[in-house]
Short mmCIF file of C-alpha atoms in Angstrom, two decimals:
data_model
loop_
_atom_site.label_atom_id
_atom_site.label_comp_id
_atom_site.label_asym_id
_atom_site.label_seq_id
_atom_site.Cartn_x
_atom_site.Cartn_y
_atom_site.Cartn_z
CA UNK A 1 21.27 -39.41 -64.31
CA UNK A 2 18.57 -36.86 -63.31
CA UNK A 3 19.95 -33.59 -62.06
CA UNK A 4 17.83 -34.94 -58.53
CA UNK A 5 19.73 -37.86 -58.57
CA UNK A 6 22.84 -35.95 -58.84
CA UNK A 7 21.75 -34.03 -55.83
CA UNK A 8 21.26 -37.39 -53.77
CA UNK A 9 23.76 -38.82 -54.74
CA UNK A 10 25.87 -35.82 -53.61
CA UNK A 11 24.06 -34.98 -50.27
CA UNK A 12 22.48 -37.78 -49.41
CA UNK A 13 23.90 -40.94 -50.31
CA UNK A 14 22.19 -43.45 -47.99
CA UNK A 15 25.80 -45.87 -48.27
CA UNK A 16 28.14 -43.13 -46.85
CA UNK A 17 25.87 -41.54 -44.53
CA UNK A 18 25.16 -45.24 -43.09
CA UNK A 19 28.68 -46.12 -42.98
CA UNK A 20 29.93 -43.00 -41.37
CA UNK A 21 27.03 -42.38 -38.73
CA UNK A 22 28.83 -43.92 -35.98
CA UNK A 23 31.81 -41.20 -36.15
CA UNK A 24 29.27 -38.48 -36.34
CA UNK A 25 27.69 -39.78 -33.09
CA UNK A 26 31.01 -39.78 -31.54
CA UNK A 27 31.26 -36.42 -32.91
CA UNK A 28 27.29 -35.60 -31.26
CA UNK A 29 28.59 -36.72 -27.78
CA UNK A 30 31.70 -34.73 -27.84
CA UNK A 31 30.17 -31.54 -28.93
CA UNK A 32 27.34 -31.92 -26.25
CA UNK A 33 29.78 -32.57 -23.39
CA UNK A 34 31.71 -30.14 -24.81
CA UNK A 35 28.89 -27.44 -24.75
CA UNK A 36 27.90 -28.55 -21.49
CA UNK A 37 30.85 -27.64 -19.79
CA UNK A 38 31.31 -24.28 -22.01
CA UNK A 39 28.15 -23.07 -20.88
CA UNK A 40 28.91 -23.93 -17.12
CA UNK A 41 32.02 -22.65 -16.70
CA UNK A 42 31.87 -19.85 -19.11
CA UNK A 43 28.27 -18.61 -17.30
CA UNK A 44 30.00 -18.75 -13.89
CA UNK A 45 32.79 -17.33 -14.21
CA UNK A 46 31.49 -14.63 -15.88
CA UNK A 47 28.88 -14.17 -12.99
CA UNK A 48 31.71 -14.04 -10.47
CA UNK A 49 33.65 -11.24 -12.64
CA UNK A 50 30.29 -9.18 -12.16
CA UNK A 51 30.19 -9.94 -8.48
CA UNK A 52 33.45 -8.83 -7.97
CA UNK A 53 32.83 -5.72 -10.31
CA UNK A 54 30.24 -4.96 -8.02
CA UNK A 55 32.71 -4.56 -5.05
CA UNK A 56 33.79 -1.59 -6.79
CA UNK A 57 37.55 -1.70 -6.33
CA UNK A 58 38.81 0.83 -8.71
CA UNK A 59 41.86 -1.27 -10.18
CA UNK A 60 40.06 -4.80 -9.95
CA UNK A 61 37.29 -3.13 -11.85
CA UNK A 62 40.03 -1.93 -14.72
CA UNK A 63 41.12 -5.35 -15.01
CA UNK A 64 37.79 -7.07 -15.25
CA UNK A 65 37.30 -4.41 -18.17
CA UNK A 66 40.43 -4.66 -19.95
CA UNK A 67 39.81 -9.10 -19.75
CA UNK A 68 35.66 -8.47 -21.01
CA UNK A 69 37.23 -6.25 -23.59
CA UNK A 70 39.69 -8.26 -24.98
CA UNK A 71 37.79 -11.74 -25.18
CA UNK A 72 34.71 -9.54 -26.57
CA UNK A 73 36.95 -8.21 -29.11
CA UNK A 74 38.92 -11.42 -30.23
CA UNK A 75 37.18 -13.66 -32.69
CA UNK A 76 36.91 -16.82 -31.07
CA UNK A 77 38.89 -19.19 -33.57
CA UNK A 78 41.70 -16.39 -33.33
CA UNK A 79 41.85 -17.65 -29.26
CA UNK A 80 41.77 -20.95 -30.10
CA UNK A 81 44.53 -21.03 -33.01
CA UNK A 82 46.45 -18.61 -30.25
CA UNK A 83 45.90 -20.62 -27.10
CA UNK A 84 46.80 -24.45 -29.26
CA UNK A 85 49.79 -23.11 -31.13
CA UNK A 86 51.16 -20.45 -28.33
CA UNK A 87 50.84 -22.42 -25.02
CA UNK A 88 53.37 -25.46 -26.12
CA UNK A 89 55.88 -22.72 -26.77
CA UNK A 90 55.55 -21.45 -22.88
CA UNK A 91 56.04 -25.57 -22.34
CA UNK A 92 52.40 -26.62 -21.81
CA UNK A 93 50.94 -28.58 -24.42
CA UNK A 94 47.28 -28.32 -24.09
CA UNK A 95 45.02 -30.77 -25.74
CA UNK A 96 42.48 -29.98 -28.79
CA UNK A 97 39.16 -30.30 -26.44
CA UNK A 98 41.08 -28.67 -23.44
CA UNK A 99 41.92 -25.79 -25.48
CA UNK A 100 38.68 -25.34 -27.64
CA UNK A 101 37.15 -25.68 -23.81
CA UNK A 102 38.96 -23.23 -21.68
CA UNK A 103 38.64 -20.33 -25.19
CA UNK A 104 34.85 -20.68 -25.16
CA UNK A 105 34.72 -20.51 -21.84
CA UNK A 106 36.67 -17.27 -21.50
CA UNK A 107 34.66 -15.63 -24.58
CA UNK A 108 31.13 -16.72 -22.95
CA UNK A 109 32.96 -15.53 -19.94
CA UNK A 110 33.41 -11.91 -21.21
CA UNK A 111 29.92 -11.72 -22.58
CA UNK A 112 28.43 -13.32 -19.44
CA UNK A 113 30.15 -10.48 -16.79
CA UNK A 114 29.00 -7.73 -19.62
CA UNK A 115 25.31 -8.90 -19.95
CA UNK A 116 25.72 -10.03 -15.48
CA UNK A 117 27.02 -6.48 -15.12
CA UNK A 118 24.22 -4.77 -17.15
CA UNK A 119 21.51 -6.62 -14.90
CA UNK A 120 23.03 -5.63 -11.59
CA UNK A 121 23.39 -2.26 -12.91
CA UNK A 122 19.93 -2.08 -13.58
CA UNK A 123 18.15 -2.67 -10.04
CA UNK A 124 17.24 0.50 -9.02
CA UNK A 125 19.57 1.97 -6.02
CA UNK A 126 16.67 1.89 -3.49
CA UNK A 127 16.55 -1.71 -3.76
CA UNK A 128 19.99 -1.61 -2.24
CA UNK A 129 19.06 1.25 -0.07
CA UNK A 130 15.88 -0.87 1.40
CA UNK A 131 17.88 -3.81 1.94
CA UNK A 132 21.15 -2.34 3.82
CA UNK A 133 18.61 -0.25 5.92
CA UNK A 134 17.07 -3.36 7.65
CA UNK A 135 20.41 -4.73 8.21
CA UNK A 136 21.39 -7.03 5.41
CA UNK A 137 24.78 -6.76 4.64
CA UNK A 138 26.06 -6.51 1.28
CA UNK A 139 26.57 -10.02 0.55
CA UNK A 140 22.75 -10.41 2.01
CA UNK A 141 21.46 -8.04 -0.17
CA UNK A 142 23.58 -8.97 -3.49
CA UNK A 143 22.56 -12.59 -3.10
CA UNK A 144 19.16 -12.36 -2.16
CA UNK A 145 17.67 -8.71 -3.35
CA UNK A 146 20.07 -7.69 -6.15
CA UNK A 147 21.00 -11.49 -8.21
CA UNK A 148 17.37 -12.52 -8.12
CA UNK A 149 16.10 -9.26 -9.93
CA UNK A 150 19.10 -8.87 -12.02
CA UNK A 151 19.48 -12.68 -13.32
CA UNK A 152 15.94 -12.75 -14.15
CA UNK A 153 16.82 -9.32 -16.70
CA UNK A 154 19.57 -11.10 -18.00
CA UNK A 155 18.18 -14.20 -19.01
CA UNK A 156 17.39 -13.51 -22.45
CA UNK A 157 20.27 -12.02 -23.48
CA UNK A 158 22.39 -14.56 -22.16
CA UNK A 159 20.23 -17.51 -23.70
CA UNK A 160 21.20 -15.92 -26.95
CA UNK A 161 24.73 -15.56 -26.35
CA UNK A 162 25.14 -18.41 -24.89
CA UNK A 163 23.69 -20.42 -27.96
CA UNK A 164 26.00 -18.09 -30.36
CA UNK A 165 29.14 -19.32 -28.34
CA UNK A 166 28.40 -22.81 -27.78
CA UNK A 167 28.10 -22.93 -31.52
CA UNK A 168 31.21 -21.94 -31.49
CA UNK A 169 32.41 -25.52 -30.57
CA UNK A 170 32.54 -26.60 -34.43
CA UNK A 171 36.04 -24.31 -34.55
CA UNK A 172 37.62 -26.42 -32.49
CA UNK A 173 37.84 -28.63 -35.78
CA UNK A 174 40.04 -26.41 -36.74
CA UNK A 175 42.37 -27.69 -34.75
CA UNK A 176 41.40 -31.31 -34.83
CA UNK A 177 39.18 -31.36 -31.78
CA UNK A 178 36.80 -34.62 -33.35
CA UNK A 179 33.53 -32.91 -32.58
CA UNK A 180 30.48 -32.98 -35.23
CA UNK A 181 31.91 -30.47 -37.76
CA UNK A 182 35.53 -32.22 -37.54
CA UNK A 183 33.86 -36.06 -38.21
CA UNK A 184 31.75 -34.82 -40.90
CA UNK A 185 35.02 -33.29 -43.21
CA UNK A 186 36.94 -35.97 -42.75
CA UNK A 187 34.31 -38.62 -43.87
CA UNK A 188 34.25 -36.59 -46.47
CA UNK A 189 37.83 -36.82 -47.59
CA UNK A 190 37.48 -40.03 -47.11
CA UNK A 191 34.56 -41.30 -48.76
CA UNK A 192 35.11 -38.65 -51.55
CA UNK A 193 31.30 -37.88 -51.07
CA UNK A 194 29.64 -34.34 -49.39
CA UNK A 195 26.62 -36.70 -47.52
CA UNK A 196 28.27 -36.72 -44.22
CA UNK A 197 28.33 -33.06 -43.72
CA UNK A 198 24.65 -33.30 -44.37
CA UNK A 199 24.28 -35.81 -41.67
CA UNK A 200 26.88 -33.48 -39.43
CA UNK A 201 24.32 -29.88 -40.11
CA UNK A 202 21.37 -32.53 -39.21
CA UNK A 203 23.54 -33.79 -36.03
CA UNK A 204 23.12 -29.70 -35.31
CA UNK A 205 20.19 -29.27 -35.84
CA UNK A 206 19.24 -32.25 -33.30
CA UNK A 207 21.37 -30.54 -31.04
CA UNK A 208 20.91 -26.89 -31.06
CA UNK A 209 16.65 -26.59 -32.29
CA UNK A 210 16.12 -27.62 -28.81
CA UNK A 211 18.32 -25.35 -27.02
CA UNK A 212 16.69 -22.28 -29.36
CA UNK A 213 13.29 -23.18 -28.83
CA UNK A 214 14.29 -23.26 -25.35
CA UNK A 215 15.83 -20.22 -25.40
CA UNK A 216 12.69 -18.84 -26.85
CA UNK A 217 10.03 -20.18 -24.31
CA UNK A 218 12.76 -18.74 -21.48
CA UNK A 219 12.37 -15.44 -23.46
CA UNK A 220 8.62 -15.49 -22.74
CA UNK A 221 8.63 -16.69 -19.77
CA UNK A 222 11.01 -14.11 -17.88
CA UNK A 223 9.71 -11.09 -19.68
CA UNK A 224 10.15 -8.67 -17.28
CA UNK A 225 6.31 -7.75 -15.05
CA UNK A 226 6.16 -5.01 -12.92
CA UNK B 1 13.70 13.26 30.60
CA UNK B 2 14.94 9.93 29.42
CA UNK B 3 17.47 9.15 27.18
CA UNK B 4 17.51 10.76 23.84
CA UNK B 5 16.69 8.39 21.10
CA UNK B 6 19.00 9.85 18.52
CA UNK B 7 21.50 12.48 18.82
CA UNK B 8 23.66 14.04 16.30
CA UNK B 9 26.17 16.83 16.93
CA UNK B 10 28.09 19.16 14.12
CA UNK B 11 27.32 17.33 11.01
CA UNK B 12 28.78 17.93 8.18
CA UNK B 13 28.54 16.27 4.48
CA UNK B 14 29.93 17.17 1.90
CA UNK B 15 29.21 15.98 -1.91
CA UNK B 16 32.49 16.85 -3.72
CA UNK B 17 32.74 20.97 -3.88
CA UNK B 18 28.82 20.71 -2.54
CA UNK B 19 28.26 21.45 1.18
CA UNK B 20 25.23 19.89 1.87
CA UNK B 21 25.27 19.76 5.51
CA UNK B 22 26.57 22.61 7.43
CA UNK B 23 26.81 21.63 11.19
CA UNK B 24 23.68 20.28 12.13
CA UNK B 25 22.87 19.13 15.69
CA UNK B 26 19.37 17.38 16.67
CA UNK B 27 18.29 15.69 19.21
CA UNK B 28 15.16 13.39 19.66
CA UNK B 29 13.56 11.93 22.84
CA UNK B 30 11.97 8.81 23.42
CA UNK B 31 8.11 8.68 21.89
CA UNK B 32 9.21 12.23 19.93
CA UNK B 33 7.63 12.84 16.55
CA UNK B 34 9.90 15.25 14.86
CA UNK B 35 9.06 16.62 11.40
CA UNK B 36 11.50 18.12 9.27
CA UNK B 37 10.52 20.82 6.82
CA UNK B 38 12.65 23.06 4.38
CA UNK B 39 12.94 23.84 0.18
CA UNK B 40 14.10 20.69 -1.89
CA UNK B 41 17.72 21.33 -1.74
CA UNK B 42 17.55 22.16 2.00
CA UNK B 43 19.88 18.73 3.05
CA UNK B 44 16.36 17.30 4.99
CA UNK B 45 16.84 14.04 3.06
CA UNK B 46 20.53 13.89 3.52
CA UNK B 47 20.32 14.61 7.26
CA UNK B 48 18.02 11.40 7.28
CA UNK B 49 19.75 9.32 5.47
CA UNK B 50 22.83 10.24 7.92
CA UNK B 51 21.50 8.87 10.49
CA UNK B 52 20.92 5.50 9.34
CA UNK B 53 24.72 5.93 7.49
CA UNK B 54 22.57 5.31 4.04
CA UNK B 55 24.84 8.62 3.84
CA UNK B 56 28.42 9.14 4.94
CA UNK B 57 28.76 12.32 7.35
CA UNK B 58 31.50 13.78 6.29
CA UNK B 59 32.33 15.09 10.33
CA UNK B 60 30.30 15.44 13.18
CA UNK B 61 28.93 13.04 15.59
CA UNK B 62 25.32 10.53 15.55
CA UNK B 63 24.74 8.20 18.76
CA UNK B 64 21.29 6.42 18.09
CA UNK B 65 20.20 4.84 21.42
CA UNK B 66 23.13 4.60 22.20
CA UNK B 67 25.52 2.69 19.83
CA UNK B 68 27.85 5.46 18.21
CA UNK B 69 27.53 4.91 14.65
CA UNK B 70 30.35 6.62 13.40
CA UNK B 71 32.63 4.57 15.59
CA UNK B 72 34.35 2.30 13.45
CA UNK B 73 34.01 -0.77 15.51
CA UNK B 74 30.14 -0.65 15.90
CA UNK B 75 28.82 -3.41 13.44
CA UNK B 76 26.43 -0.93 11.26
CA UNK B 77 24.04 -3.73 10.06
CA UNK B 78 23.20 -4.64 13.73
CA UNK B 79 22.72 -1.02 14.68
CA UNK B 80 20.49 -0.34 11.59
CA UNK B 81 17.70 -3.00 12.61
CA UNK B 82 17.38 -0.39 15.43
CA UNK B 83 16.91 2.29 13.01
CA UNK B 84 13.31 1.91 10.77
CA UNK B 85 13.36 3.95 7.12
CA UNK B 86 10.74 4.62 4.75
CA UNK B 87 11.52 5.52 1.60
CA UNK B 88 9.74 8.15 -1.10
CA UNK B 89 9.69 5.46 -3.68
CA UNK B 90 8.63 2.44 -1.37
CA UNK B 91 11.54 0.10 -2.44
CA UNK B 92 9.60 -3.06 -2.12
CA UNK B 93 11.56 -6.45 -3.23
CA UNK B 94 9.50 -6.70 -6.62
CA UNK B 95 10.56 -10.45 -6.44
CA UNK B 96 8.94 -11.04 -3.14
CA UNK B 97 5.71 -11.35 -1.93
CA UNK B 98 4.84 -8.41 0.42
CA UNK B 99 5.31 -11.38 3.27
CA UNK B 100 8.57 -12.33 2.01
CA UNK B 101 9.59 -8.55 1.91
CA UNK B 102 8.74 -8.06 5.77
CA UNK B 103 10.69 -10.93 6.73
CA UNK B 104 13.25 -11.03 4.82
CA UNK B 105 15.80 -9.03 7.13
CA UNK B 106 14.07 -10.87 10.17
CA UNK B 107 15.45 -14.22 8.89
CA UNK B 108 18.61 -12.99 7.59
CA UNK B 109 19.51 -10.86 10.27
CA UNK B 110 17.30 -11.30 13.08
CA UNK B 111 18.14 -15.24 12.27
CA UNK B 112 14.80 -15.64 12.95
CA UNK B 113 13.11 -18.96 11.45
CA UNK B 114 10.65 -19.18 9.16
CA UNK B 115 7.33 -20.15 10.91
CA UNK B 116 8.66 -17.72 14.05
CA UNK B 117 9.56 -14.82 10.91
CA UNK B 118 6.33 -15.44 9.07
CA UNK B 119 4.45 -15.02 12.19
CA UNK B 120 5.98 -11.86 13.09
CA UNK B 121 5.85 -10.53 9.68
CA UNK B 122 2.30 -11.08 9.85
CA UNK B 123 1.80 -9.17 12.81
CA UNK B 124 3.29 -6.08 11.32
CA UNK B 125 1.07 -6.86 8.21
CA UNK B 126 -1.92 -6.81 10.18
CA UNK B 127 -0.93 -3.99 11.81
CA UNK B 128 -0.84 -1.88 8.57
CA UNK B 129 -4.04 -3.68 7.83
CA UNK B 130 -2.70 -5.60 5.32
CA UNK B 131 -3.32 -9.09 6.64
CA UNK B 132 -5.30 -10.15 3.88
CA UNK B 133 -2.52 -9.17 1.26
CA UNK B 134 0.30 -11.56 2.69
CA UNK B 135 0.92 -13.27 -0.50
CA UNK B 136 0.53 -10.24 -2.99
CA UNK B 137 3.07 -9.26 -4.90
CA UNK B 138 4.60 -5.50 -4.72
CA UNK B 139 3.26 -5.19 -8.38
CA UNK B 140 -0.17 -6.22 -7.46
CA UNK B 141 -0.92 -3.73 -4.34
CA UNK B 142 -1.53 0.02 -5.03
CA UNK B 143 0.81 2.69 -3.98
CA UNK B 144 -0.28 3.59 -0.49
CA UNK B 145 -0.11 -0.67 0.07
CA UNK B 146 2.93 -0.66 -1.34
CA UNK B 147 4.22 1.74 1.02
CA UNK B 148 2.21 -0.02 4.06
CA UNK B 149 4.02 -3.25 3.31
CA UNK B 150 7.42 -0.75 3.58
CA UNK B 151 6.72 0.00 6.91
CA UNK B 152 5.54 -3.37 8.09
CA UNK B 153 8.95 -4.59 6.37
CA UNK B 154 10.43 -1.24 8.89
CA UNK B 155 8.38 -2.32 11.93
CA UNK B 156 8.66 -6.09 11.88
CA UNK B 157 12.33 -5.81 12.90
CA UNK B 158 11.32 -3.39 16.22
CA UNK B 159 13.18 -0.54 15.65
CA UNK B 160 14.07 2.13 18.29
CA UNK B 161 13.33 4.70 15.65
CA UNK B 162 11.93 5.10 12.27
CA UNK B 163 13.12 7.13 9.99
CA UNK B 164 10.44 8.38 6.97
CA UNK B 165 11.88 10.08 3.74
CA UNK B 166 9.13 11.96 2.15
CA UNK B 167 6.58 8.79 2.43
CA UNK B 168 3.55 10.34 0.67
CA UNK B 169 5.04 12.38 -2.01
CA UNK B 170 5.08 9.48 -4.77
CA UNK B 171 1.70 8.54 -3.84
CA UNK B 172 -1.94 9.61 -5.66
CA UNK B 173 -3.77 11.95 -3.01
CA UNK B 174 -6.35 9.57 -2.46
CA UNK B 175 -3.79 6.94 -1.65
CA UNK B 176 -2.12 9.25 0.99
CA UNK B 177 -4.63 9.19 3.84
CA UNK B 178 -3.93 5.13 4.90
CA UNK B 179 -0.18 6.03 5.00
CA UNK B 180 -0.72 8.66 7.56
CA UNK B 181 -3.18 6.86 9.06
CA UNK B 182 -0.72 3.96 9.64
CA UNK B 183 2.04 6.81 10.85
CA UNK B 184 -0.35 8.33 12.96
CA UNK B 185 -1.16 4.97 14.81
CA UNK B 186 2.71 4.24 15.15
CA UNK B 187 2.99 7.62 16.86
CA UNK B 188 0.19 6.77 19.12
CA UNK B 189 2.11 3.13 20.36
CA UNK B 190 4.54 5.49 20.97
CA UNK B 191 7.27 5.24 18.11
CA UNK B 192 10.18 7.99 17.98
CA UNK B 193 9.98 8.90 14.28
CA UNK B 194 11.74 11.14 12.17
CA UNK B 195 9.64 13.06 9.42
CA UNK B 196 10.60 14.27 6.07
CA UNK B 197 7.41 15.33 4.59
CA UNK B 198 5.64 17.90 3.40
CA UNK B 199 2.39 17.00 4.81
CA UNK B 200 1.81 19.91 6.55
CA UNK B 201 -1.76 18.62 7.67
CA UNK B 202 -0.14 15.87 8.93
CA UNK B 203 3.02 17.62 11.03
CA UNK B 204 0.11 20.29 12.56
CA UNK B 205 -2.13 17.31 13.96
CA UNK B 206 0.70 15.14 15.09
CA UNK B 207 4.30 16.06 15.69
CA UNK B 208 5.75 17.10 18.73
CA UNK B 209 8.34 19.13 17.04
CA UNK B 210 9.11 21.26 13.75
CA UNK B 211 12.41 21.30 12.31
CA UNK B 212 12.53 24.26 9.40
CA UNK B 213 16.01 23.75 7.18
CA UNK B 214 17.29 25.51 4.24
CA UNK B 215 20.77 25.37 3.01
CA UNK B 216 22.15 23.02 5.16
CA UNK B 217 21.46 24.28 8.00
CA UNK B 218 18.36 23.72 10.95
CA UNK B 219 17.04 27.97 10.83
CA UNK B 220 14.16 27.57 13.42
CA UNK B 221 12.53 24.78 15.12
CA UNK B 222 9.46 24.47 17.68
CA UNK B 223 6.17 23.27 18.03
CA UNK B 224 3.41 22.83 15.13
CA UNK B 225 1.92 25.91 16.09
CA UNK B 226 4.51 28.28 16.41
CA UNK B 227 6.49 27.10 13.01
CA UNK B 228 3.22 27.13 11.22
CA UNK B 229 1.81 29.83 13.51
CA UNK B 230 3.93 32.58 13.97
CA UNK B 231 7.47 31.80 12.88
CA UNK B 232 10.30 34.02 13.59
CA UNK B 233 12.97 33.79 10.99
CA UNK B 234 12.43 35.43 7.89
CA UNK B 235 13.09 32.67 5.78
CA UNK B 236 10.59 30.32 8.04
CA UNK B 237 7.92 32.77 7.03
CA UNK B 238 8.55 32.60 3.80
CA UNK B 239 8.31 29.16 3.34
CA UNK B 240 5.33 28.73 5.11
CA UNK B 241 3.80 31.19 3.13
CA UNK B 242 4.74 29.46 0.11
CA UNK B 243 3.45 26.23 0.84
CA UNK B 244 0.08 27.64 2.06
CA UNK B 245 -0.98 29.37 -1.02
CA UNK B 246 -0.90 26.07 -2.96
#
């Protein structure tokens, strides 16, 4: 046996990857629903904590700070392994996508109000000035003078976090969510054979090159005129 | 005389240990052009932006035909569509069309709808002589049609007054004569205005009134010709004489 043929055998062994596709479809599906709703919830709430941020109450503000902080701070698997193993003790037994769910969500949160924050921050104060001297009131002029100028300066960075956290759904194998990732090992233990995992980083690829090119043309396309 | 257009008694403001305003009272007729002169520092700006309540007074009193604005049960956002400003640095929406910037506050607040807004915003448009540049956007116009489209955006909405912070002094001298010409033609319909500037060309040929400040407080006011002319406080004359070497 040629050292290639080693190799193939190893990483791409036609049998196992054929017999095991259907769990890392399952696995596909999962992850993209599971993204899906990551990037939805995670994105919003992070553009309410700005909002509110914005209404500059002192010890709301300190609060928003201290959450952005800590879920900025924590490594994502550490919130995961936390929320699964800590929650049943307080009597609430989450589930594996639940909780994998729910600690993306709050880290994507964090990153969202930060990068959210940054944008509002950045329209000059005349904008707001312009707008409350015709009469808008604030709500008037957040929604339609200060969000439209200050979501188009956040796009890019938030494309890129956005695809850094979602990734972050293959830790959720850690604690047997069955996403790509989780499928992938456990074909593996059971076929004794690495070629699933290949067929799990392809399964990635399928799913996140788009999202990345994506993220790139959005890049381009919002660059900042003036 | 008729009714005074805007009238503020003893204001005050204060910006932490600064005392910015020191008791200033003004009063403005109907049709009145007053321009407001002084040293950077002097509180002019703040004593404008006051009486929109862009700025908090910290005391005093500002009645702007006739809605108290310091009262807190007069709705501020109605009482500021009364109230026109112009800014230094134009302020334009740069996510809106110069159309969409003139009637945006007419469809939000005025609850006007859009073919009714669009053809008032037009109006004021045309009436800056900026018809033709409807569907520009802010980063397409030059500086003086930038700051055109800012007081269509001001005008569109009717106000009682209009307010102007220091409109030509971001602007390329060339660029400052349409601004003033547009001013000057609002004076003529018979606008009350409210002049920050230090277009000193500009105050001689067309304001009814001169307001000299420095420190926070108004030191001599009058006509064109006797602030420019012959002015009696010390500090007056040196001012003037300042600005009319350069």
């Amino acid at each position: 046996m040629s050292s290639w043929d080693r190799f193939a055998d190893t990483f791409l062994n036609a049998a196992v990857m054929a017999k095991y596709l259907p769990n890392i479809i399952d696995g596909f599906f999962l992850t993209v629903g599971l993204a899906a709703l990551v990037v939805v919830s995670g994105i919003a709430a992070g553009l309410v904590l700005a909002v509110v941020r914005s209404l500059g109450v002192r010890p709301l503000n300190w609060l928003i700070i201290f959450i952005v902080d800590l879920f900025r701070a924590l490594p994502p698997l550490v919130v995961i392994v936390l929320l699964y193993f800590g929650l049943p003790s307080a009597g609430f037994t989450p589930t594996a996508f639940g909780t994998t769910w729910a600690s993306l969500s709050l880290v994507l949160m964090a990153f969202a109000e930060e990068i959210f924050w940054a944008g509002i921050t950045a329209v000059p104060r005349g904008q707001w000035e312009a707008a409350r001297s015709t009469g808008l009131t604030f709500w008037q002029t957040l929604s339609s003078v200060v969000l439209p100028q200050a979501i188009r300066l956040t796009i890019p960075p938030l494309t890129n976090r956005t695809i850094a956290i979602t990734k972050g759904t293959a830790l959720g194998s850690v604690i047997g969510l069955s996403e790509i990732l989780s499928q992938a090992s456990s074909a593996v233990s059971f076929s004794f054979n690495p070629s699933p995992l290949t067929l799990g980083a392809a399964a990635y690829l399928i799913l996140f090159l788009p999202v990345v090119v994506l993220g790139r043309w959005i890049e381009t396309r919002f660059a900042w005129q003036r | 005389m008729t009714r005074p257009i805007v009238e503020a008694r003893a204001l005050h403001k204060h910006f932490g240990a600064l005392h910015v305003l020191k008791g200033i009272d003004l009063t403005v007729a109907e049709r009145e052009l007053v321009f407001v002169i002084g040293p950077s520092g002097s509180g002019k700006s703040t004593l404008l932006r006051c009486l929109n309540r862009l700025e908090e007074p910290s005391s005093g009193s500002i009645i702007v035909d006739g809605i108290d604005l310091l009262d807190r049960h007069t709705d501020i956002n109605r009482a500021r569509q009364r109230i026109g400003m112009v800014f230094q640095s134009f302020n334009l929406y740069p996510h809106m069309t110069a159309l969409g910037n003139v009637t945006l506050a007419l469809r939000k607040v005025a609850g006007k709808r859009r073919p009714e807004a669009d053809a008032i915003g037009g109006a004021a448009l045309a009436r800056v002589g900026l018809a033709d540049r409807a569907g520009h956007y802010p980063n397409q116009l030059s500086g003086g049609q930038q700051q055109r489209v800012a007081i269509a955006r001001a005008i569109a909405l009717e106000p009682r007054v209009m307010l102007f912070d220091e409109p030509t002094s971001a602007l390329d001298p060339e660029l400052v004569g349409g601004v003033l010409a547009v001013m000057r033609e609002l004076r003529e319909s018979g606008m009350t205005m409210v002049v920050v500037s230090h277009e000193m060309g500009f105050a001689r040929a067309a304001a009814d009134r001169v307001l000299f400040m420095d420190e926070g407080i108004i030191v001599e006011q009058g006509p064109p010709a006797q602030i420019f002319g012959e002015p009696r406080e010390e500090r007056t004359r040196a001012f003037i004489g300042q600005i009319q070497r350069h």
